[in-house]
C-alpha positions as a Python dict, from the first residue, in 0.01 Angstrom:
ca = {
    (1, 'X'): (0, 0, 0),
    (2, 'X'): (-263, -168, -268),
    (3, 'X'): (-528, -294, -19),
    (4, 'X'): (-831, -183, -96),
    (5, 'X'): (-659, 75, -343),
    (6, 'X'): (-485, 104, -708),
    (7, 'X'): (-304, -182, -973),
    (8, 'X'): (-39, -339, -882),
    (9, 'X'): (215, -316, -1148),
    (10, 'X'): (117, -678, -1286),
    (11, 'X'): (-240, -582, -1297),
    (12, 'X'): (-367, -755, -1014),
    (13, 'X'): (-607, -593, -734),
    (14, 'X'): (-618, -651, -371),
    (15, 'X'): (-949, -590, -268),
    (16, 'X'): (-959, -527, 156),
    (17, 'X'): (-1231, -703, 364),
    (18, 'X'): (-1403, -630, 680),
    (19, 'X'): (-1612, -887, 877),
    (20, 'X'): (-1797, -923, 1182),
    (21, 'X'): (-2110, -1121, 1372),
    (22, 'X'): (-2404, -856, 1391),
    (23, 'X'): (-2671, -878, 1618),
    (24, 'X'): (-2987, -744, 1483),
    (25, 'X'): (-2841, -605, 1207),
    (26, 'X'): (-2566, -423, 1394),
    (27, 'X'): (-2167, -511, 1464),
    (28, 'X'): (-2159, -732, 1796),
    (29, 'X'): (-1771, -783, 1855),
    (30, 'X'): (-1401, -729, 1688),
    (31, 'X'): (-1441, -619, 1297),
    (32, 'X'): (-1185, -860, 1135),
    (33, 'X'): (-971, -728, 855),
    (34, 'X'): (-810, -918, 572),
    (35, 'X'): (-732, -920, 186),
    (36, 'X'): (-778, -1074, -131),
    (37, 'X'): (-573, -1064, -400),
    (38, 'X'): (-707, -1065, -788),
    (39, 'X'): (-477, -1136, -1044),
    (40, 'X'): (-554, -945, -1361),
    (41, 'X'): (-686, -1223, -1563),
    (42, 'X'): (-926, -1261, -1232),
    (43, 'X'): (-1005, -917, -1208),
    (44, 'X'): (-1090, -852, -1580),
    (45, 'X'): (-1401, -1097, -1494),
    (46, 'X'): (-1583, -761, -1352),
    (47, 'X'): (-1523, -611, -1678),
    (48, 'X'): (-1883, -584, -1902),
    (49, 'X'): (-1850, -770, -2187),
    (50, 'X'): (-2060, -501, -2379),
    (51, 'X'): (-2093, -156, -2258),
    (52, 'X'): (-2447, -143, -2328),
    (53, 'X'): (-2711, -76, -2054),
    (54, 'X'): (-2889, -374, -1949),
    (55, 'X'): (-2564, -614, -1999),
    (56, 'X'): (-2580, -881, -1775),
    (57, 'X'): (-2315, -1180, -1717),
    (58, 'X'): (-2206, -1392, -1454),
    (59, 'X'): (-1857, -1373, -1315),
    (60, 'X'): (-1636, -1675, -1349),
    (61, 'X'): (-1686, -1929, -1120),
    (62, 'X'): (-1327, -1912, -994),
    (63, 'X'): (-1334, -1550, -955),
    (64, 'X'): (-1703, -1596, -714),
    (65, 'X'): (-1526, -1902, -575),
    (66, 'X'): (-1252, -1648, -409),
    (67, 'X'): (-1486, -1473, -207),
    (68, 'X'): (-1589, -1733, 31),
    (69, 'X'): (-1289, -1566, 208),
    (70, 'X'): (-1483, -1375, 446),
    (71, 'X'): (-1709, -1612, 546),
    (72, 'X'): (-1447, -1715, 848),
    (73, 'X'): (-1492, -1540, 1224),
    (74, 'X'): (-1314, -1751, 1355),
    (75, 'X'): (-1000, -1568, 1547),
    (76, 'X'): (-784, -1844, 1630),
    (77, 'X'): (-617, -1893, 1324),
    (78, 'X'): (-530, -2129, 1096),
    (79, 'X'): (-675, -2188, 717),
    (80, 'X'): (-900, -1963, 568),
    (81, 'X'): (-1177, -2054, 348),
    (82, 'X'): (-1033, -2070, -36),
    (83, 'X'): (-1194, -2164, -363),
    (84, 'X'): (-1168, -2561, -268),
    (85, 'X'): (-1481, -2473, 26),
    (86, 'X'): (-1704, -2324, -199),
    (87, 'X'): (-2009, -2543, -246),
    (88, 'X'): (-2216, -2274, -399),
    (89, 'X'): (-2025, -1925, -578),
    (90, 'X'): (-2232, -1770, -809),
    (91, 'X'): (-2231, -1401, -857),
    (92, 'X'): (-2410, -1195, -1156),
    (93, 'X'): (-2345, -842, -1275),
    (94, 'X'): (-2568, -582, -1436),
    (95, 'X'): (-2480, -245, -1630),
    (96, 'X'): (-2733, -15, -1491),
    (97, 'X'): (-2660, 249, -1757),
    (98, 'X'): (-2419, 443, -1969),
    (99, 'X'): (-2399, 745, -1929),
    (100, 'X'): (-2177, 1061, -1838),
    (101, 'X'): (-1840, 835, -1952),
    (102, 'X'): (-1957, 566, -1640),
    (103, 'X'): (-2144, 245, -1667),
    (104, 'X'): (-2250, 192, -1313),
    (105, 'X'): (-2295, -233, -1249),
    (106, 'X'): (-2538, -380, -1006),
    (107, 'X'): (-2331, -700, -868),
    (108, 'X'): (-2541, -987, -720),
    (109, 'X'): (-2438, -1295, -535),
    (110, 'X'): (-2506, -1647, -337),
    (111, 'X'): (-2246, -1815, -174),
    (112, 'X'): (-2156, -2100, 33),
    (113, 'X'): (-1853, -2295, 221),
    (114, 'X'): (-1752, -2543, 448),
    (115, 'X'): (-1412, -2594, 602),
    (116, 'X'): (-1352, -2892, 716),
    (117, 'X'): (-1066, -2891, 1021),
    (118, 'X'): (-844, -3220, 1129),
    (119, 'X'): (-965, -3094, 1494),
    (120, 'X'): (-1376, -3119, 1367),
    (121, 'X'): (-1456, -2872, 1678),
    (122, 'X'): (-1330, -2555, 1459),
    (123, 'X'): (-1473, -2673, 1134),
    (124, 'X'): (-1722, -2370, 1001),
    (125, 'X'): (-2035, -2309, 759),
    (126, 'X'): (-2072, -1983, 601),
    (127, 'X'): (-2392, -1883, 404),
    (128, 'X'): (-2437, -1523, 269),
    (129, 'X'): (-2599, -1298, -25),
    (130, 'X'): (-2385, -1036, -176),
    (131, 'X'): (-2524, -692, -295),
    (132, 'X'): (-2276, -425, -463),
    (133, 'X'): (-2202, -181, -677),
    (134, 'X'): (-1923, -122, -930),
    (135, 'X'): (-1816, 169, -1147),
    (136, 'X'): (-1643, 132, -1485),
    (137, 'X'): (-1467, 424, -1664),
    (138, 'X'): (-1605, 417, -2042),
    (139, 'X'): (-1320, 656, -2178),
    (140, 'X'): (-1047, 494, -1968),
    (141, 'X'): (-1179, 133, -2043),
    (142, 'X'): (-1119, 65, -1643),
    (143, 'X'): (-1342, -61, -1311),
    (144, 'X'): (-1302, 256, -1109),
    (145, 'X'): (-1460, 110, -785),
    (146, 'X'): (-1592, -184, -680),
    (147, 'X'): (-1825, -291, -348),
    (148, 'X'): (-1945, -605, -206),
    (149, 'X'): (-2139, -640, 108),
    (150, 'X'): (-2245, -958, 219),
    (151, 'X'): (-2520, -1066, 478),
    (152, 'X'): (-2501, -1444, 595),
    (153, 'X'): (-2503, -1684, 890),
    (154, 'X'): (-2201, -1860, 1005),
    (155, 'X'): (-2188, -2167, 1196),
    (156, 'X'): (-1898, -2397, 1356),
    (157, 'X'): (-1887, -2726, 1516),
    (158, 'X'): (-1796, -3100, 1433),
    (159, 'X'): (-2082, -3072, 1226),
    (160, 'X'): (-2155, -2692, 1097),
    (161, 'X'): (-2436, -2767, 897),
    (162, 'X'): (-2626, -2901, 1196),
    (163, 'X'): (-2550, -2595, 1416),
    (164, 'X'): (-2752, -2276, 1487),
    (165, 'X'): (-2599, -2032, 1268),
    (166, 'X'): (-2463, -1690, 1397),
    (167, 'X'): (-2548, -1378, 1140),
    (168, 'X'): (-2233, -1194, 997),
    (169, 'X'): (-2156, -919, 782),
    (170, 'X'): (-1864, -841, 544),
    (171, 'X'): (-1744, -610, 274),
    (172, 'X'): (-1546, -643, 7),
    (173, 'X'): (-1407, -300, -148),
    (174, 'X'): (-1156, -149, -391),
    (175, 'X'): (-1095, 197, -606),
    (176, 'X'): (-885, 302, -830),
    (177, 'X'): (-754, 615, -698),
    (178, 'X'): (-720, 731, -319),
    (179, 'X'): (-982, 944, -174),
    (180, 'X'): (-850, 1246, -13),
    (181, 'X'): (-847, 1348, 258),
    (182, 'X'): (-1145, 1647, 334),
}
């Protein structure tokens, strides 16, 4: 019931992912779905330090570190891509103003990971930049929303990093509050 939506009662956020290959910029194949749970201490990273406009920080390192998760197409199973595969996580945020009782944030990212498999045939690469938006309530002190969409390349073999890389697509999104229903 908290993918993608609300706090659980600990404070921690499960934020629902989508992924898929794309072919010239379009989905080509099954859109995988999946989650990843924040725990608050995680989630509090998104939080501006100062709710002045122009604020800029960069997120912890173990918070970017956890989203390598959708950087795996692969539909057989088996382990996902955690924190350990990052090689690069680095993701920046922006308040873009205060205004209105919101401080929209420009979120910014570049990430990388390798898996490495005991069978070296499934072994994967992912690559991607990360462009998003999040929107923190001033009055309520709270992230109401948050979106991540990555564009990267994705490649698998004994040796990924020496294979023609596939492009893929994901997301990476959470509110506070349901949206009803029109």
């Amino acid at each position: 019931p908290f993918r993608g939506v609300g706090v659980h009662p600990d404070g921690s956020v499960d934020l629902a992912l989508y992924r898929c290959y794309l072919h010239q910029g379009k989905p080509d194949g099954p859109h995988l779905r999946d989650t990843l749970s924040l725990k608050k201490e995680e989630w509090a990273a998104l939080t501006p330090p100062r709710l002045v406009t122009g604020t800029e920080w960069v997120i912890a390192e173990n918070v970017a570190r956890k989203l390598v998760r959708p950087f795996c197409l692969n539909t057989l199973g088996g382990d996902m891509p955690g924190p350990e595969d990052a090689k690069v996580a680095r993701l920046t945020a922006k308040v873009e103003a205060v205004e209105d009782g919101r401080a929209p944030i420009r979120l910014t990212g570049t990430f990388e990971a390798v898996k490495r498999f005991k069978e070296e045939s499934l072994s994967f690469r992912g690559t991607a930049t990360a462009a998003g938006v999040a929107e923190f309530d001033v009055k309520e002190k709270t992230l109401t929303s948050v979106l991540l969409v990555f564009q990267g390349a994705y490649q698998q073999g004994a040796r990924p990093e020496t294979q023609k890389g596939r492009p893929f697509g994901a997301v990476a999104e959470w509110q506070r509050k349901p949206t009803s229903a029109p």
